[in-house]
XYZ file of C-alpha atoms in Angstrom:
454
model
C 26.015 2.082 -19.436
C 25.294 -0.434 -17.279
C 25.090 -3.755 -19.039
C 21.746 -4.502 -18.157
C 20.501 -1.009 -20.315
C 21.641 -2.664 -23.552
C 19.827 -6.026 -23.147
C 16.721 -4.924 -21.161
C 16.053 -1.287 -22.158
C 14.723 0.692 -19.528
C 12.223 2.431 -21.993
C 10.756 -0.809 -23.744
C 6.986 -2.149 -23.433
C 5.548 -5.264 -23.192
C 3.756 -4.113 -26.131
C 5.253 -1.762 -28.807
C 3.389 1.396 -29.304
C 4.362 4.292 -31.702
C 6.607 7.264 -30.676
C 5.265 10.542 -28.839
C 6.837 14.030 -28.488
C 6.984 13.153 -24.850
C 9.370 10.611 -23.069
C 8.249 7.248 -22.295
C 8.563 8.005 -18.652
C 6.521 11.428 -19.070
C 3.590 8.807 -20.709
C 3.799 6.466 -17.660
C 3.449 9.045 -15.024
C 0.141 10.282 -16.936
C -1.130 7.119 -17.198
C -1.006 6.499 -13.288
C -2.563 10.253 -13.119
C -5.387 9.160 -15.375
C -6.161 5.959 -14.287
C -9.020 4.695 -12.260
C -7.469 3.061 -9.613
C -5.461 6.321 -8.642
C -8.564 8.376 -8.033
C -9.708 5.429 -6.008
C -7.036 6.308 -3.721
C -9.110 9.265 -2.428
C -11.566 7.262 -0.583
C -8.651 4.773 0.994
C -7.594 4.675 4.538
C -4.198 5.841 4.676
C -4.628 5.811 8.837
C -7.432 7.341 9.566
C -10.468 6.073 7.947
C -10.893 8.048 4.697
C -13.549 10.878 4.998
C -13.640 10.915 9.136
C -11.478 14.445 9.077
C -10.822 17.115 6.729
C -7.122 17.661 7.185
C -5.849 13.731 7.516
C -4.294 12.098 4.529
C -5.437 9.431 2.719
C -3.872 7.077 0.458
C -3.983 9.559 -2.511
C -2.667 12.733 -0.824
C 0.114 10.122 0.688
C 0.605 8.686 -2.983
C 1.203 12.521 -4.132
C 3.733 13.610 -1.042
C 5.391 10.136 -1.397
C 5.822 11.177 -5.198
C 6.855 14.910 -4.435
C 9.673 13.365 -2.232
C 10.642 10.633 -4.821
C 11.198 12.683 -7.597
C 13.389 15.109 -5.588
C 15.380 12.750 -4.078
C 15.602 10.748 -7.852
C 16.563 13.982 -9.455
C 19.298 14.822 -6.909
C 21.016 10.981 -7.713
C 20.417 11.150 -11.317
C 17.639 8.873 -11.622
C 14.876 10.096 -14.405
C 13.001 12.214 -12.347
C 9.440 10.630 -14.109
C 10.410 7.114 -13.281
C 10.920 8.113 -9.327
C 7.549 9.710 -9.745
C 5.939 7.123 -11.244
C 6.995 4.857 -8.629
C 5.854 7.308 -5.571
C 2.272 7.383 -7.237
C 1.587 4.106 -8.022
C 3.153 2.106 -4.699
C -0.136 2.058 -3.322
C -2.484 1.382 -5.783
C -2.765 -2.180 -4.832
C -4.347 -1.444 -1.426
C -7.871 -2.748 -0.560
C -10.558 -0.855 1.685
C -9.772 -0.319 4.967
C -5.720 0.327 4.669
C -3.228 -2.737 6.298
C -6.328 -3.749 8.159
C -8.044 -4.544 4.910
C -4.535 -6.142 3.440
C -4.677 -8.407 6.625
C -8.206 -9.727 6.133
C -8.316 -10.294 2.507
C -4.861 -12.286 3.152
C -6.614 -14.409 5.874
C -8.853 -15.491 3.245
C -6.989 -15.732 -0.073
C -4.596 -18.363 0.414
C -6.307 -20.954 -1.888
C -4.975 -18.197 -4.677
C -1.522 -17.231 -3.291
C -2.300 -15.040 -0.527
C -2.984 -11.074 -0.864
C -0.505 -8.221 -0.664
C -0.874 -4.712 -1.411
C 2.622 -4.792 -3.263
C 1.744 -7.648 -5.390
C -1.798 -6.330 -6.378
C -0.101 -2.884 -7.169
C 1.733 -4.794 -9.928
C -1.423 -6.640 -11.190
C -3.190 -3.394 -11.173
C -1.124 -1.609 -13.461
C -0.093 -4.763 -15.663
C -3.560 -6.530 -15.760
C -6.898 -4.798 -14.142
C -6.396 -1.283 -15.522
C -7.768 -0.957 -18.922
C -5.338 0.624 -21.406
C -3.754 -1.735 -23.740
C -4.040 -5.377 -25.020
C -1.315 -7.425 -25.699
C -1.144 -9.553 -29.353
C -3.401 -12.022 -28.140
C -6.131 -9.754 -26.824
C -5.625 -10.163 -23.466
C -4.985 -7.708 -21.008
C -1.423 -5.230 -20.819
C -2.651 -3.206 -17.939
C -1.181 0.352 -18.501
C 2.046 -1.356 -20.954
C 3.999 0.514 -18.661
C 7.667 0.659 -19.459
C 10.075 -1.885 -17.928
C 11.854 0.936 -15.814
C 9.056 1.954 -14.561
C 7.621 -1.270 -13.326
C 10.616 -2.151 -11.723
C 10.653 1.035 -9.727
C 7.236 0.559 -8.154
C 8.406 -3.311 -7.041
C 9.035 -2.918 -3.243
C 9.429 -6.632 -3.089
C 11.093 -8.072 -5.706
C 10.401 -11.839 -4.954
C 7.047 -14.176 -4.848
C 5.652 -15.143 -1.845
C 7.352 -18.138 0.252
C 6.606 -20.034 3.593
C 7.552 -17.559 6.551
C 7.442 -14.632 4.403
C 4.573 -12.073 4.470
C 5.671 -9.109 2.223
C 6.245 -10.244 -1.399
C 5.945 -8.542 -4.843
C 3.911 -10.878 -7.449
C 1.157 -13.735 -7.440
C 2.459 -16.632 -9.588
C -0.126 -15.735 -12.120
C 1.673 -12.623 -12.797
C 4.919 -14.356 -12.842
C 5.483 -13.347 -16.667
C 5.093 -9.888 -16.675
C 7.633 -9.854 -13.636
C 10.338 -11.927 -15.373
C 9.999 -9.730 -18.067
C 10.704 -6.644 -16.549
C 13.151 -8.014 -13.606
C 15.113 -9.078 -16.855
C 18.685 -9.758 -16.094
C 18.478 -7.843 -12.550
C 20.083 -9.371 -9.501
C 17.501 -11.823 -7.724
C 15.925 -9.784 -4.887
C 17.722 -6.925 -5.573
C 15.668 -3.668 -5.840
C 16.533 -1.035 -8.463
C 17.807 2.221 -7.384
C 14.562 4.068 -8.330
C 12.500 1.225 -6.025
C 14.929 2.124 -3.134
C 14.146 5.894 -3.499
C 10.641 5.429 -3.482
C 10.872 3.049 -0.274
C 12.444 5.650 1.694
C 10.613 8.348 0.239
C 7.283 6.168 1.648
C 9.326 5.748 4.919
C 10.101 9.349 5.314
C 6.501 11.050 4.228
C 4.449 8.136 6.672
C 6.842 8.579 9.347
C 6.831 12.559 9.562
C 3.114 13.034 8.472
C 1.639 10.090 10.581
C 3.211 12.488 13.743
C 1.864 15.641 11.925
C -1.590 14.031 12.011
C -1.252 12.557 15.285
C -0.072 15.956 17.046
C -3.058 17.923 14.861
C -5.861 15.590 16.256
C -4.969 15.531 19.399
C -3.855 11.834 19.420
C 0.039 12.452 20.229
C 1.266 14.302 23.291
C 4.916 14.907 23.301
C 4.791 16.339 26.661
C 3.533 13.647 28.463
C 6.117 11.192 26.608
C 9.307 13.343 27.271
C 8.300 13.187 30.948
C 7.268 9.299 30.915
C 9.709 6.723 31.087
C 7.241 3.690 30.875
C 5.751 5.102 27.597
C 8.886 5.886 26.147
C 9.609 2.290 26.509
C 6.333 1.612 25.049
C 7.454 3.256 21.916
C 10.848 2.024 22.122
C 9.553 -1.862 21.892
C 6.816 -0.733 19.206
C 9.606 0.267 17.340
C 11.982 -2.705 17.695
C 11.437 -5.392 15.283
C 8.168 -3.440 13.536
C 10.120 -0.761 11.942
C 13.764 -1.575 12.662
C 16.499 -4.207 14.144
C 17.628 -2.302 16.903
C 16.680 -3.597 20.428
C 14.648 -1.234 22.398
C 17.376 -0.051 25.065
C 19.604 1.347 21.823
C 16.479 3.147 20.727
C 15.691 4.581 24.241
C 18.570 6.921 24.332
C 17.776 7.988 20.488
C 14.291 8.748 21.488
C 15.288 10.642 24.383
C 17.296 13.030 21.756
C 15.061 13.127 19.140
C 12.258 14.454 21.628
C 15.219 17.417 22.433
C 15.241 17.808 18.897
C 14.651 21.695 17.978
C 12.160 20.458 15.651
C 10.097 18.407 18.186
C 10.658 20.439 21.371
C 8.281 23.385 20.374
C 5.396 20.963 19.889
C 5.613 19.360 23.496
C 2.585 21.661 24.091
C 0.912 21.795 20.617
C -2.461 23.585 21.280
C -3.664 23.902 17.497
C -3.007 27.875 17.727
C -1.787 29.301 14.625
C 1.495 29.842 16.233
C 1.732 26.212 16.885
C 0.726 25.167 13.163
C 3.561 27.016 12.073
C 5.810 24.791 14.488
C 4.224 21.551 13.263
C 4.975 22.883 9.209
C 8.187 23.599 10.172
C 8.620 20.360 11.555
C 7.361 18.440 9.047
C 8.765 20.308 6.049
C 12.680 20.445 7.988
C 12.119 16.763 8.912
C 11.387 15.456 5.689
C 14.378 17.421 4.125
C 16.693 16.291 6.653
C 15.916 12.853 6.006
C 16.019 13.393 1.992
C 19.457 15.344 1.903
C 21.069 12.652 4.481
C 20.348 9.853 2.110
C 21.336 11.704 -0.939
C 24.578 12.994 0.669
C 25.402 9.650 1.897
C 24.976 8.040 -1.549
C 27.002 10.341 -3.050
C 29.890 10.014 -0.721
C 29.877 6.166 -1.672
C 28.814 6.206 -5.082
C 30.301 9.542 -6.304
C 29.212 11.924 -8.670
C 27.078 11.462 -12.115
C 24.241 10.016 -13.282
C 22.408 7.036 -11.156
C 20.264 4.775 -12.394
C 18.697 1.435 -11.842
C 21.437 -0.950 -10.574
C 24.235 1.945 -10.957
C 24.171 2.194 -6.995
C 22.087 1.256 -3.849
C 20.462 3.941 -1.712
C 22.327 4.397 1.570
C 20.706 5.994 4.437
C 23.038 6.659 7.209
C 22.189 5.091 10.937
C 21.008 8.202 12.848
C 18.261 9.516 10.194
C 16.991 5.546 9.864
C 16.761 5.357 13.452
C 14.955 8.691 13.837
C 12.483 7.731 11.337
C 11.715 4.293 13.031
C 11.021 6.094 16.226
C 8.643 8.808 14.586
C 6.781 5.275 13.369
C 6.979 4.033 16.836
C 5.331 7.203 18.193
C 2.362 6.862 15.618
C 2.152 3.051 16.293
C 1.964 3.612 19.894
C -0.892 6.679 19.998
C -2.487 6.274 16.897
C -2.420 3.042 15.154
C -2.088 0.612 17.943
C -5.593 1.837 19.800
C -7.121 1.297 16.887
C -6.701 -2.247 16.526
C -8.785 -2.828 19.590
C -11.712 -0.712 18.469
C -14.666 -2.272 17.478
C -14.531 -0.869 13.976
C -11.299 -1.978 13.305
C -13.007 -5.678 13.733
C -16.085 -4.938 11.945
C -13.956 -3.666 9.044
C -12.192 -7.145 8.694
C -15.755 -9.026 9.097
C -17.238 -6.729 6.220
C -14.282 -7.822 3.556
C -14.621 -11.677 4.916
C -18.391 -11.881 4.758
C -17.833 -9.599 1.158
C -15.696 -12.463 -0.085
C -17.762 -15.140 1.101
C -21.141 -13.858 -0.642
C -19.465 -12.948 -3.482
C -17.525 -16.319 -3.976
C -21.079 -17.647 -3.570
C -23.166 -15.692 -6.074
C -19.937 -15.367 -8.704
C -20.838 -13.562 -11.745
C -24.392 -12.628 -10.211
C -22.995 -9.807 -8.192
C -19.648 -9.263 -9.762
C -18.639 -6.284 -12.063
C -18.485 -6.995 -15.680
C -14.730 -7.130 -16.116
C -14.236 -9.393 -13.031
C -17.509 -11.506 -14.026
C -15.241 -12.073 -17.335
C -12.477 -12.991 -14.990
C -14.658 -15.685 -13.170
C -15.894 -16.973 -16.326
C -12.493 -17.925 -17.843
C -11.396 -19.093 -14.599
C -10.312 -22.729 -14.892
C -10.544 -23.509 -11.126
C -11.613 -22.105 -8.142
C -8.738 -20.706 -6.783
C -9.006 -18.495 -10.072
C -12.837 -17.790 -9.312
C -11.383 -16.827 -5.658
C -8.720 -14.655 -7.133
C -11.530 -12.588 -9.385
C -13.582 -12.191 -6.245
C -10.627 -10.643 -4.268
C -9.691 -8.479 -7.429
C -13.123 -6.970 -7.119
C -12.842 -6.333 -3.856
C -9.478 -4.787 -3.793
C -10.721 -2.634 -6.217
C -13.158 -1.121 -3.727
C -13.023 1.972 -1.834
C -13.834 2.116 1.579
C -17.221 3.710 1.199
C -18.090 1.538 -1.722
C -16.635 -2.010 0.363
C -19.503 -0.687 3.354
C -21.826 -0.006 0.253
C -21.617 -3.261 -1.038
C -21.525 -4.902 1.877
C -25.111 -3.474 2.727
C -26.929 -4.198 -0.736
C -25.406 -7.720 -1.013
C -26.284 -9.042 2.368
C -29.293 -6.756 3.422
C -30.738 -5.870 0.216
C -34.463 -6.644 1.951
C -35.610 -8.120 5.256
C -33.910 -11.460 5.348
C -35.619 -14.412 6.159
C -34.416 -17.209 8.193
C -33.618 -18.971 5.030
C -31.439 -16.640 3.834
C -29.640 -16.032 7.164
C -28.739 -19.446 7.758
C -27.563 -19.784 4.398
C -25.172 -16.914 4.438
C -23.964 -18.132 7.716
C -23.457 -21.629 6.775
C -21.790 -20.600 3.802
C -19.560 -18.083 5.419
C -18.598 -20.608 8.057
C -17.930 -23.414 5.122
C -15.435 -20.928 3.356
C -13.826 -19.988 6.639
C -13.322 -23.781 7.533
C -11.874 -24.618 4.178
C -9.236 -21.772 4.142
C -8.497 -22.654 7.628
C -7.683 -25.683 6.639
C -5.360 -24.891 3.911
C -7.468 -26.023 1.086
C -6.446 -25.410 -2.708
C -9.364 -26.423 -4.104
C -12.114 -24.294 -1.894
C -15.857 -24.733 -2.743
C -17.032 -21.437 -3.944
C -20.511 -22.428 -5.219
C -23.469 -23.166 -2.934
C -26.848 -23.518 -3.015
C -28.074 -19.955 -4.825
C -31.609 -20.105 -4.043
C -30.681 -18.892 -0.847
C -29.680 -15.349 -2.294
C -31.491 -12.416 -3.933
C -31.045 -11.402 -7.527
C -28.141 -8.588 -7.974
C -28.646 -5.489 -6.281
C -27.984 -2.303 -8.045
C -24.760 -0.790 -6.469
C -25.436 2.892 -8.109
């Protein structure tokens, strides 16, 4: 038994609960599956905007796929399968509307309250924002998950720092973070978190290419015959998805395109035969990546039950590079073109404008639980965090609906338009200047009563 297991029990909860016929980790998994945040993932963007196609993945289907891969890989290594499953199911609970585009948009205006990061928001959702349990002082304990489950979903076990875009905890949530990280090596991820992280990489690298081929965004035959396009893919993958330079990736990309799983897809036309080949690629490539990591980890750390800090996941170089190149293909033909689209820019504007309007209107426009947080806040950064939490909880569709209702519930007057424009400009200037005492309240008489959002 690892020394951590005695002093910081994996199955311990922050708030003690009665026993159950189920294991603590089975209960954790059920709590994630039945949570409001998990249901909302059905209408949150994965790569393509949610609701734009019947085939393409959403955050919910992606999370289910990551959980399945994580559970099976974790089981092979001796991890508790439910802990590995929980990590996969929960890993994207903190994602806001519009995917990574929305994440960046909220981060741009959340500086005064510590920034925004999807993984840090995930911890906040499960430990504070989901309604399930109360602590001894009557405050929220969120879903009150076990120490092992919270640690397993923590992809970036460190706080924000200068020059670091990825982090796993806001200062406001440091107490629960320090509790479940008790005794863990600083900055180290437990094995289950590494299993989830690799499963996430495997799922979205393979499935984004599958979606791209099915939707007609990716043409592998053209890529195979075009050296300039191959260079562009390698440039996109280098630095973004791996540390290898483009010239090192070039030969690996050519080998990957000649792979027996990808070669039949060069002229993919959507026929039943090609759909079978596409599914074979998806299934076998996921299996290849998972089996390679399981085999390499066992070779280094031996047989037996491997859990938490007993071992590190070992991903062989070949599979690591192939995974990065699949991401590079998806980036080149699916994601990168979207960054230049007008709707991509409009999504960010919607979220920026929602922040400005909600900061101005406060409890008048927030849902009750977020209005409570606003009222309890001791300063403007804390009120801004309540607004960010509200917006991050919205789905793609509800973010658009809130924006329409809060900014156009009735034909605006000149005073309305000028008031909103001035408030938004004022807010952006203060954030751009790095202010931590942002003025959230302005002249409310320029704004209408809270509209119904149902």
